[in-house]
Tab-separated table of C-alpha atoms in Angstrom:
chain	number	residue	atom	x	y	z
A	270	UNK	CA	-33.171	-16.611	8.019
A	271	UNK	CA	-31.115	-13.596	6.613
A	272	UNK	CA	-29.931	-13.582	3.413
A	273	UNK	CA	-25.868	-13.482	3.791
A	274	UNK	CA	-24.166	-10.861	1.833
A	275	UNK	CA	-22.713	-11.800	-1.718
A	276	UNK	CA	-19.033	-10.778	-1.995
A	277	UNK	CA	-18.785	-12.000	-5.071
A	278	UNK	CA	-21.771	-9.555	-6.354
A	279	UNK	CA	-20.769	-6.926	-3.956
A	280	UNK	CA	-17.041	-7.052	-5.749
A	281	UNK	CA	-18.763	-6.646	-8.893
A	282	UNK	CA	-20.331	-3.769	-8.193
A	283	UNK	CA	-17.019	-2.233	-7.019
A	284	UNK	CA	-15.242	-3.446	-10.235
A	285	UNK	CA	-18.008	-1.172	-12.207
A	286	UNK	CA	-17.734	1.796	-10.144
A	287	UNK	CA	-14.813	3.195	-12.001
A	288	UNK	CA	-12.768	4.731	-9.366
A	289	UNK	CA	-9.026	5.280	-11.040
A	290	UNK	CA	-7.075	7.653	-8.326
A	291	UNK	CA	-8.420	10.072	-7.284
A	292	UNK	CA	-12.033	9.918	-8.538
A	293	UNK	CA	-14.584	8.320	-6.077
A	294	UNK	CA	-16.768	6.903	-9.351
A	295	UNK	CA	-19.846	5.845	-6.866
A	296	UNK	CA	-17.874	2.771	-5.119
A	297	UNK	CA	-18.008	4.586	-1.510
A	298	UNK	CA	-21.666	5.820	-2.362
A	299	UNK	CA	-22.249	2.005	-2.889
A	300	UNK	CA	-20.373	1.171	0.295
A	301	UNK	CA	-21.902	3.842	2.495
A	302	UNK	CA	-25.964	3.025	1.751
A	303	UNK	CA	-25.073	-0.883	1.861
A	304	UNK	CA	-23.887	-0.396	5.312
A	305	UNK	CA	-26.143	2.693	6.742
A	306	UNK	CA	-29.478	-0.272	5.884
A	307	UNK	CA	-27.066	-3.197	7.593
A	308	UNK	CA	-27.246	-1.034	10.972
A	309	UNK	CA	-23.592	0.968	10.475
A	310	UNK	CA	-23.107	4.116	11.733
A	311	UNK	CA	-21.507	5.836	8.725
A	312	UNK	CA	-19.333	9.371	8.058
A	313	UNK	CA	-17.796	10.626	4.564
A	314	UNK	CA	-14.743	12.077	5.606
A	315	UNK	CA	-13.836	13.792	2.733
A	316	UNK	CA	-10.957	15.706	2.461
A	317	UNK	CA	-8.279	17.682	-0.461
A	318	UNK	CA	-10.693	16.277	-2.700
A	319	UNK	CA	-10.471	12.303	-1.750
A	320	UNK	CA	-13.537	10.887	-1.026
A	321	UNK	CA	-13.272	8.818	2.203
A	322	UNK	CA	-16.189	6.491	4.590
A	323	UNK	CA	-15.752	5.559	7.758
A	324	UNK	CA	-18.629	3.468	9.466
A	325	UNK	CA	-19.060	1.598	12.901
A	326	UNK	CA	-21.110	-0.937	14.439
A	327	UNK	CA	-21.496	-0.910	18.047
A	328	UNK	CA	-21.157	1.777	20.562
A	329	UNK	CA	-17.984	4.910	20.017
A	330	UNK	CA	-14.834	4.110	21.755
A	331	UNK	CA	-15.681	0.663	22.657
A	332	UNK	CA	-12.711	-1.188	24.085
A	333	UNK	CA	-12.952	-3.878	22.150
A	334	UNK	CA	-13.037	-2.527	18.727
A	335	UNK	CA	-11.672	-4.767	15.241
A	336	UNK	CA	-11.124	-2.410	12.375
A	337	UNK	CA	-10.650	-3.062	9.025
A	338	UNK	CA	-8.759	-0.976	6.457
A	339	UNK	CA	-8.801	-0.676	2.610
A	340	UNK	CA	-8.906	0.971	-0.465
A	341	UNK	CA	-11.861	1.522	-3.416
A	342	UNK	CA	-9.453	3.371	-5.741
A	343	UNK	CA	-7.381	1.543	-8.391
A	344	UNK	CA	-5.142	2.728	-11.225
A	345	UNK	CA	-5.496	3.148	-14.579
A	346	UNK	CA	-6.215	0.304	-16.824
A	347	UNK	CA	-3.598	1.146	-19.279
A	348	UNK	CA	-4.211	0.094	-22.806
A	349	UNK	CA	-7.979	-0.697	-23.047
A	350	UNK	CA	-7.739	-2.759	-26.253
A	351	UNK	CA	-5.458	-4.925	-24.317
A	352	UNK	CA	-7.975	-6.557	-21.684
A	353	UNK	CA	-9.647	-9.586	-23.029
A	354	UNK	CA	-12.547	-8.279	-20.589
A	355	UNK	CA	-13.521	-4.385	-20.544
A	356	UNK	CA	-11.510	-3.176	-17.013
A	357	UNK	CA	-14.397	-1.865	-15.642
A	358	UNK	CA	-17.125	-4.905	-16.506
A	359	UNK	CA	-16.928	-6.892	-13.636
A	360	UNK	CA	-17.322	-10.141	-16.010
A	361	UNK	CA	-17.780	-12.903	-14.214
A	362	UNK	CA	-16.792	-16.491	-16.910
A	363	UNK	CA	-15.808	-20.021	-15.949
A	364	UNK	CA	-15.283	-18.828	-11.960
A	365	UNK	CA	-12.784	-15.719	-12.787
A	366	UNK	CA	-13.820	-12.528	-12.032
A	367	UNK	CA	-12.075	-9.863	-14.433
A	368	UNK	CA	-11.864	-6.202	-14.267
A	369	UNK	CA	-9.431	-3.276	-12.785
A	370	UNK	CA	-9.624	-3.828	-8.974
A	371	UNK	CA	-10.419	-7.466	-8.779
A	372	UNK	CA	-7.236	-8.255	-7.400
A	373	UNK	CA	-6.111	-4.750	-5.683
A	374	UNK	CA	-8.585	-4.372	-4.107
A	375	UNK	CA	-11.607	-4.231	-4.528
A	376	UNK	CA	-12.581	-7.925	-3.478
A	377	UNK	CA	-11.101	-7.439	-0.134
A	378	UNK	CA	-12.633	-4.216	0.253
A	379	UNK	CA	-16.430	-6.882	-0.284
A	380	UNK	CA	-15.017	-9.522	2.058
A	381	UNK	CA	-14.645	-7.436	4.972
A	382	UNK	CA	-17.816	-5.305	4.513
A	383	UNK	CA	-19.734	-8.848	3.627
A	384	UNK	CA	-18.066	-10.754	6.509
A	385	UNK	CA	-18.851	-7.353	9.058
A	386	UNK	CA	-22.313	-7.592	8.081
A	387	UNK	CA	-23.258	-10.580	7.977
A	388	UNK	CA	-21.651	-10.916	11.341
A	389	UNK	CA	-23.332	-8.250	13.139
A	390	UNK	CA	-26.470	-9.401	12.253
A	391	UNK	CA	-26.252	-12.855	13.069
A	392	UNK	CA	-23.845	-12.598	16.203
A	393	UNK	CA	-24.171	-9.052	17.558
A	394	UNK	CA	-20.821	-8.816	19.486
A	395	UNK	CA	-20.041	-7.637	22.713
A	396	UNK	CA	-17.725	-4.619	20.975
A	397	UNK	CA	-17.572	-2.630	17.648
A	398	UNK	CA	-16.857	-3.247	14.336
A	399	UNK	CA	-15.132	-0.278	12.691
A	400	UNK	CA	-14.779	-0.044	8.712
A	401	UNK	CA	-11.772	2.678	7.213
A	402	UNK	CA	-12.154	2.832	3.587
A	403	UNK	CA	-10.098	5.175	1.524
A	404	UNK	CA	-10.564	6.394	-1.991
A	405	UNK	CA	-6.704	7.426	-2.305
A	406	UNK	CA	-4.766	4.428	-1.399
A	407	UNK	CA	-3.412	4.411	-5.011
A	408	UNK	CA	-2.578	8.241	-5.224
A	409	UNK	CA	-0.325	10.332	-2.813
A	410	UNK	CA	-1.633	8.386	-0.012
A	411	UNK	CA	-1.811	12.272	1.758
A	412	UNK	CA	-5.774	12.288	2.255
A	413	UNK	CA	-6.729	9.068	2.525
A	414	UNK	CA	-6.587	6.534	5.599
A	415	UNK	CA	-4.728	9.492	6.676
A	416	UNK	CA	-7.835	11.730	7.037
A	417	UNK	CA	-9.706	8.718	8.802
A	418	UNK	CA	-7.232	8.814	11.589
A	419	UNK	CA	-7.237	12.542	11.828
A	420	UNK	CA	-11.078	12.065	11.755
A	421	UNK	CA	-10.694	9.481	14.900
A	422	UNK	CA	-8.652	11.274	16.671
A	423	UNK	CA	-10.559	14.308	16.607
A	424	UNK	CA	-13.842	12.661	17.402
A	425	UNK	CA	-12.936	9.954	19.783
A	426	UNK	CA	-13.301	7.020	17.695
A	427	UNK	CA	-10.514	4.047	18.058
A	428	UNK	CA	-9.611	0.949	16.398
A	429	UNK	CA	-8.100	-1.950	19.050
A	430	UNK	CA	-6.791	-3.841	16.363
A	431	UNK	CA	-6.705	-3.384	12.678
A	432	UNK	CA	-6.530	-5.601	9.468
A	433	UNK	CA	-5.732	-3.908	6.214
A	434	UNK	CA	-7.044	-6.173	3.422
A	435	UNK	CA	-4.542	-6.058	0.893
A	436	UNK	CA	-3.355	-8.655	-1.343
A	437	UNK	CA	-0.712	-10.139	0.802
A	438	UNK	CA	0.234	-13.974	-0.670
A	439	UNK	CA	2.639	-14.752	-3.160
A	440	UNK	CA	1.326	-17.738	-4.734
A	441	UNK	CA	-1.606	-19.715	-2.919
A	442	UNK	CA	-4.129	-18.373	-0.435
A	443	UNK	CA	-2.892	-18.275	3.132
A	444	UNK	CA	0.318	-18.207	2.212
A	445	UNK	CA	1.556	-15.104	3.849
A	446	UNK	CA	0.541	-12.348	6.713
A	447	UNK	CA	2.554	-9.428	6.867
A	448	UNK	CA	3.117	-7.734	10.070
A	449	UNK	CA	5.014	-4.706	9.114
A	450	UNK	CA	6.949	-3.125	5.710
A	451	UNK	CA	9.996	-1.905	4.987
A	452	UNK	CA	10.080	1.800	4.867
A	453	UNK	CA	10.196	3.686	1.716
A	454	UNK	CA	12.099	6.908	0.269
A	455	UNK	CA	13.002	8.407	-2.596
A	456	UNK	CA	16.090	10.798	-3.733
A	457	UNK	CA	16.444	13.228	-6.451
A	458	UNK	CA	19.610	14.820	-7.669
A	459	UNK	CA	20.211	17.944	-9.593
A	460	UNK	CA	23.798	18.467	-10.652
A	461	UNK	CA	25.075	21.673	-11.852
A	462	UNK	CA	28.249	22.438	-13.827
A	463	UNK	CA	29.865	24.472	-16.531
A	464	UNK	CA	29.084	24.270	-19.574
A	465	UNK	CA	32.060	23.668	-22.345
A	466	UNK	CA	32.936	22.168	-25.217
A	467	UNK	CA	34.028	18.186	-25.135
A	468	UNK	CA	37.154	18.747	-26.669
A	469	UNK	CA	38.467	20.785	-23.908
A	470	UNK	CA	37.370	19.283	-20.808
A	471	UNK	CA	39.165	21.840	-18.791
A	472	UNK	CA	37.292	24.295	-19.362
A	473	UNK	CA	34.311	23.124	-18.246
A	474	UNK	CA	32.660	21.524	-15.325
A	475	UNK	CA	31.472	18.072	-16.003
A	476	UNK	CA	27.947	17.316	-13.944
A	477	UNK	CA	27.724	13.698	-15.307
A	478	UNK	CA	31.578	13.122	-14.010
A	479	UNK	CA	30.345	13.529	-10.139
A	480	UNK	CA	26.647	11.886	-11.105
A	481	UNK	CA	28.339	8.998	-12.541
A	482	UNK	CA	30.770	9.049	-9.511
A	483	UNK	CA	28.046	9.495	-6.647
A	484	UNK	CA	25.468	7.294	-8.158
A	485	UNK	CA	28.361	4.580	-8.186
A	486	UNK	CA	28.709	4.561	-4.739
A	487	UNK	CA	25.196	4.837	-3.740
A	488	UNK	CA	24.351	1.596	-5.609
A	489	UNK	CA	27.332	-0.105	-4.694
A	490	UNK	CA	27.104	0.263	-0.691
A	491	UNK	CA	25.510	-2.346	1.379
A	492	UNK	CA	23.179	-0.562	3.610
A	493	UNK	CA	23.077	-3.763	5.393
A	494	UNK	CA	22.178	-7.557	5.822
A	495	UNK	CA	18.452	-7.746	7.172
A	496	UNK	CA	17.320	-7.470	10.636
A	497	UNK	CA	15.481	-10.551	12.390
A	498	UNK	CA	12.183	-9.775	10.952
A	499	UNK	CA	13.609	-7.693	7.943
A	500	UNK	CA	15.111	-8.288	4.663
A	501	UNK	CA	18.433	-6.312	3.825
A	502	UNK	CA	17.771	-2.847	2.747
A	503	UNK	CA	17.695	-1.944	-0.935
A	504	UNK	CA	18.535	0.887	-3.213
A	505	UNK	CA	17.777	1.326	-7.136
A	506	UNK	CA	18.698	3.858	-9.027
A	507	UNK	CA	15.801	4.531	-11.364
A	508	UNK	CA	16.718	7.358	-13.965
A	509	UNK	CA	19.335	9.449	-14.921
A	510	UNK	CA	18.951	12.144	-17.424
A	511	UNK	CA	20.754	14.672	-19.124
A	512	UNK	CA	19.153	16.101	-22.019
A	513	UNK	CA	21.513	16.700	-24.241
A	514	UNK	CA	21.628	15.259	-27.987
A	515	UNK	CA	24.736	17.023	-29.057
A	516	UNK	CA	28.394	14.760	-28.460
A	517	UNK	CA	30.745	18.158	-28.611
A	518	UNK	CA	28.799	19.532	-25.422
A	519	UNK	CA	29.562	19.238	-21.985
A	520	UNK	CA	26.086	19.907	-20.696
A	521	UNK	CA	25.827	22.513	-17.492
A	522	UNK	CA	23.172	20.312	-15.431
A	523	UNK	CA	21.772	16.208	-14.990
A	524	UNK	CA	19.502	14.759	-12.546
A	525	UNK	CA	19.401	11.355	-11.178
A	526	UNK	CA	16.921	9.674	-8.739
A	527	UNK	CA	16.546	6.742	-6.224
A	528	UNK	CA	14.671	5.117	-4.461
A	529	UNK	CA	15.703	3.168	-0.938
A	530	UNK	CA	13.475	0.197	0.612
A	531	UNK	CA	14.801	0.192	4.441
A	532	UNK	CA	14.554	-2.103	7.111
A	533	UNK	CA	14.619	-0.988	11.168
A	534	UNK	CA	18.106	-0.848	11.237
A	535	UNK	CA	17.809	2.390	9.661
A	536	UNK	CA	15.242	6.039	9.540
A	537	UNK	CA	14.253	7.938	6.911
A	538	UNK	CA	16.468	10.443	8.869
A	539	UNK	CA	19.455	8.646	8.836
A	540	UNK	CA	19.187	7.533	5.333
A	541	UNK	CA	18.977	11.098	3.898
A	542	UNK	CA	21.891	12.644	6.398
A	543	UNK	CA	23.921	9.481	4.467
A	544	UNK	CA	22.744	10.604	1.167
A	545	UNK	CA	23.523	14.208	1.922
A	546	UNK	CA	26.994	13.532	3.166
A	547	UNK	CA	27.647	11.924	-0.095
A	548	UNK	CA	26.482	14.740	-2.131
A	549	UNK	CA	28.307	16.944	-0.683
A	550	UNK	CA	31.541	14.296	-0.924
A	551	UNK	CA	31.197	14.450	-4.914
A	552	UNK	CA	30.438	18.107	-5.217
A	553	UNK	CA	33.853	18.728	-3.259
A	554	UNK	CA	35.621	16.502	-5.751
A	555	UNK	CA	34.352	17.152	-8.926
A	556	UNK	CA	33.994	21.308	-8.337
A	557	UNK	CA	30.092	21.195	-9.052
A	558	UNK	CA	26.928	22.230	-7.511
A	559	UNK	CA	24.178	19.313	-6.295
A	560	UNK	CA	21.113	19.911	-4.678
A	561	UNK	CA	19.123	16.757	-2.995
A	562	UNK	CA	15.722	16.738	-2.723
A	563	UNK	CA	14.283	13.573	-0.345
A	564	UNK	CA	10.494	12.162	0.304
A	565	UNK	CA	9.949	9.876	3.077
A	566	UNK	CA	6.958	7.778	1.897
A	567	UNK	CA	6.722	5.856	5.326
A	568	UNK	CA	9.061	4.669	8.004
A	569	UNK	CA	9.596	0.874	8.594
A	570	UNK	CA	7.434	-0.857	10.541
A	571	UNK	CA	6.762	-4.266	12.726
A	572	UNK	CA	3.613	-5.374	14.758
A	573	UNK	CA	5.343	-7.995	16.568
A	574	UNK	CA	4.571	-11.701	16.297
A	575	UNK	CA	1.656	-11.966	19.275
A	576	UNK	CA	-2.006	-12.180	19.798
A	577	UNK	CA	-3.031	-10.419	16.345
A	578	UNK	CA	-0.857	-12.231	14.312
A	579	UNK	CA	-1.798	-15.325	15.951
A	580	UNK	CA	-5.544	-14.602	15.541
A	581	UNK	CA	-4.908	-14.356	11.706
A	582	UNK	CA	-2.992	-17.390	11.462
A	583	UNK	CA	-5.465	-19.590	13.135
A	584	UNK	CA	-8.217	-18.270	11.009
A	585	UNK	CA	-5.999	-18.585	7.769
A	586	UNK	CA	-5.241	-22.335	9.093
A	587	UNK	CA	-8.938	-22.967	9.564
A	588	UNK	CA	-9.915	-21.985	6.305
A	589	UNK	CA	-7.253	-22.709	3.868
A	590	UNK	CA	-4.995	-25.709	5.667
A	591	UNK	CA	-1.773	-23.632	5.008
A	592	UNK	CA	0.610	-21.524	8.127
A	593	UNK	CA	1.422	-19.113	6.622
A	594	UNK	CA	4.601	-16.950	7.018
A	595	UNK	CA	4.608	-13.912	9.113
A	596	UNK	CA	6.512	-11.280	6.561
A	597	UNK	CA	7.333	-7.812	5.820
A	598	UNK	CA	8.243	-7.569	2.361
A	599	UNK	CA	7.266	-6.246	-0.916
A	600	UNK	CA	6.220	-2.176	-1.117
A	601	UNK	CA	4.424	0.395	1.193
A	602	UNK	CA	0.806	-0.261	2.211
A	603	UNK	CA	-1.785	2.214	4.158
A	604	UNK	CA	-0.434	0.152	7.474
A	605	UNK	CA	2.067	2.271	7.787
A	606	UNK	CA	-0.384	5.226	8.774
A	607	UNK	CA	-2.738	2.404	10.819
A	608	UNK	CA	0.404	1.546	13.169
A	609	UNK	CA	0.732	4.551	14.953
A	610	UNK	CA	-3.205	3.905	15.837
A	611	UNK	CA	-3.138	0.650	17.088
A	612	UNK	CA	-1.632	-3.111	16.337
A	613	UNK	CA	-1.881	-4.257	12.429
A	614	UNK	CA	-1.180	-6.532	10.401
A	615	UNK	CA	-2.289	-7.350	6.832
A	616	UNK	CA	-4.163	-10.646	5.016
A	617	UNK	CA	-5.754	-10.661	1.625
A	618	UNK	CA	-5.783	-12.174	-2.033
A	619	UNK	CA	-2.885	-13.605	-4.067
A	620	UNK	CA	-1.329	-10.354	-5.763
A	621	UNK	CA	0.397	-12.191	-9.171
A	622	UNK	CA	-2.301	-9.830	-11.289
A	623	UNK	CA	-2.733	-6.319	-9.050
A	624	UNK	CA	-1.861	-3.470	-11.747
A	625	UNK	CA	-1.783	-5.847	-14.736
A	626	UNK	CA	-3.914	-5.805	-17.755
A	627	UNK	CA	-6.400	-8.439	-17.568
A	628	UNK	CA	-6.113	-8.547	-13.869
A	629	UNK	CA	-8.386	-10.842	-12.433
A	630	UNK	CA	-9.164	-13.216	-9.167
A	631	UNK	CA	-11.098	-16.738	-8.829
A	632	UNK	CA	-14.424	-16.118	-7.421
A	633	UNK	CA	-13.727	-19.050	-4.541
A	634	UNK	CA	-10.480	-16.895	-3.379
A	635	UNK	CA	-13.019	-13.660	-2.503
A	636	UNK	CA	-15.486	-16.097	-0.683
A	637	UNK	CA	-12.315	-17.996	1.047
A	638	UNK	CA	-11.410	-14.711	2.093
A	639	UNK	CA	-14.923	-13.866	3.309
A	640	UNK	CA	-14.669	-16.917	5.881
A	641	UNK	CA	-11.479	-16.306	6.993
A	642	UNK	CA	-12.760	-12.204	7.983
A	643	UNK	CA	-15.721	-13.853	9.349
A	644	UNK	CA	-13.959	-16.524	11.410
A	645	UNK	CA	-11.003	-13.597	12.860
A	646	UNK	CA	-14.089	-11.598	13.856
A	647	UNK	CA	-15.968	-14.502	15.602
A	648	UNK	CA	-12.617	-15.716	17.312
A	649	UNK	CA	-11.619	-11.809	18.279
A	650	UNK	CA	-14.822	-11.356	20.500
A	651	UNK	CA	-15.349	-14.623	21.145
């Protein structure tokens, strides 16, 4: 009988590898000769200096093709002295595993390889198994799962249906699937004035004046009340910043930025014609000069409640006893590149310690999640 794949071990492994954003740190080397002995076809698509593997089981182009997606590169651990484990040991005490990536996500990254395996050499299916794994999931997200689907599309390789293993429940395992995100931008204002002295406001041109004024009434609209499968769209204002220590100067130039979560009711498009509009309102009013600068991070996003949703849920049921919700909240996730490829949706740990210090995950959550990949790949060629 074969020996099944530790994920536990495998996760390890990962967690030692140490991989901060960019830097591949030897996880994907790991990945790709674990996978080229279990029968994978594997490719490093590297590319702007991101390390990136893509490997398949089963023929090229099959029709019937599950993919999963995820990420070996983490972020910084922060204050070192603060970890009651090193971030980068892996130590495994009392059924915790600790260690930068345990959580986010490194332990999904070993379920899915562990559950592929293991299933392709016990069940060969009738189809192909396709593994995307990105080392800059954490960075600019510009040559990452990006590059992979370049790399497909170029070479004829396809994905039916995806899974991206990120952490995706709130509090308990199975508690959540989320079949799209919000999409994600961020504004930056530069406002330019006169400079002058405070006592005679007259003769100058006050930049914070139309900041103040603009940045009011960005934070202070309702973009909107949710959609059916959306919360209602968000904007934060998360610095302003002048520069200027002295209280008898009207300073000639501030900056402000902020950052807008959006539902489908709106486009990254729309959103910064809006933001434009009122830029140019305030710099007519107040006499002053303000440039906007805007970065679409990703557009909003649903896979619809159907057959890969449903395939998830019944496999989350089976293993863990809990429905859980179909949602599209919290941030921005490499889906947002997978859904112009094919159907996605997205099912890992609980998230309560991604990006902490100390963060950490109980050993039985990454072999939970194990069966549930194994029992969504049994059930999808079933």
């Amino acid at each position: 009988m074969t020996q099944q794949l530790d994920p536990i071990h495998l996760t390890q492994s990962l967690i030692r590898c140490k991989s901060v954003t960019p830097e591949e740190g030897g996880a994907l080397v790991l990945l790709e000769a674990l996978l080229s002995k279990a029968g994978f076809d594997c490719t490093r698509v590297d590319r702007g200096g991101v390390a990136n593997l893509f490997a398949r089981w089963g023929a090229k182009g099959h029709v019937r093709t599950f993919g999963f997606n995820g990420h070996t590169d983490v972020v910084p651990p922060g204050d070192v002295a603060a970890w009651t484990h090193a971030p980068f040991s892996g130590d495994l005490e009392n059924g915790v595993l600790w260690g930068r990536g345990a959580t986010d996500m490194k332990s999904g990254v070993a379920a899915f390889v562990a559950a592929a395996v293991d299933f392709v050499r016990t069940t060969p299916p009738d189809g192909s198994v396709v593994l995307a794994i990105t080392g800059d999931e954490e960075g600019d997200a510009v040559d990452g799962t990006t590059a992979l689907l370049d790399w497909m599309e170029e070479t004829g390789e396809a994905m039916s249906a995806c899974l991206v293993g990120e952490p995706t429940c709130p509090e308990n395992m199975g508690d959540m699937i989320k079949i799209g995100r919000r999409g994600s931008m961020t504004g930056w204002f530069r406002v330019t004035g006169v400079q002058g002295h405070s006592a005679y406001p007259h003769r100058a041109k006050n930049p914070l004046a139309a900041l103040a004024r603009l940045i009011d009434r960005l934070a202070s609209h309702e973009l909107d009340e949710g959609s059916e499968h959306f919360e209602a769209s968000t904007l934060a204002v998360v610095t302003m910043d002048t520069g200027n220590p002295a209280t008898n100067v009207i300073p000639a130039e501030c900056t402000a930025a902020i950052n807008i979560r959006f539902n489908d009711l709106h486009s990254g498009a729309s959103l910064s014609r809006w933001l434009e509009e009122e830029a140019d309102r305030a710099a007519t009013e107040f006499g002053v000069g303000i440039e906007l600068k805007v970065k679409i991070s990703g557009e909003s996003f649903l896979t619809p409640p159907g057959p890969l949703s449903d395939l998830v849920t019944r496999a989350v049921e089976a293993e863990t006893g809990r429905t859980p919700v179909l949602s599209t909240s919290g941030g921005t996730s490499d889906a947002r590149f997978v859904k112009d490829h094919c159907p996605v949706v997205e099912f890992g740990l609980v998230g309560k310690t991604m990006h902490q210090v100390d963060e950490h995950v109980p050993t039985a959550h990454i072999e939970q999640l194990k069966a549930i990949y194994t029992r969504i790949l049994t059930d999808y060629f079933a």
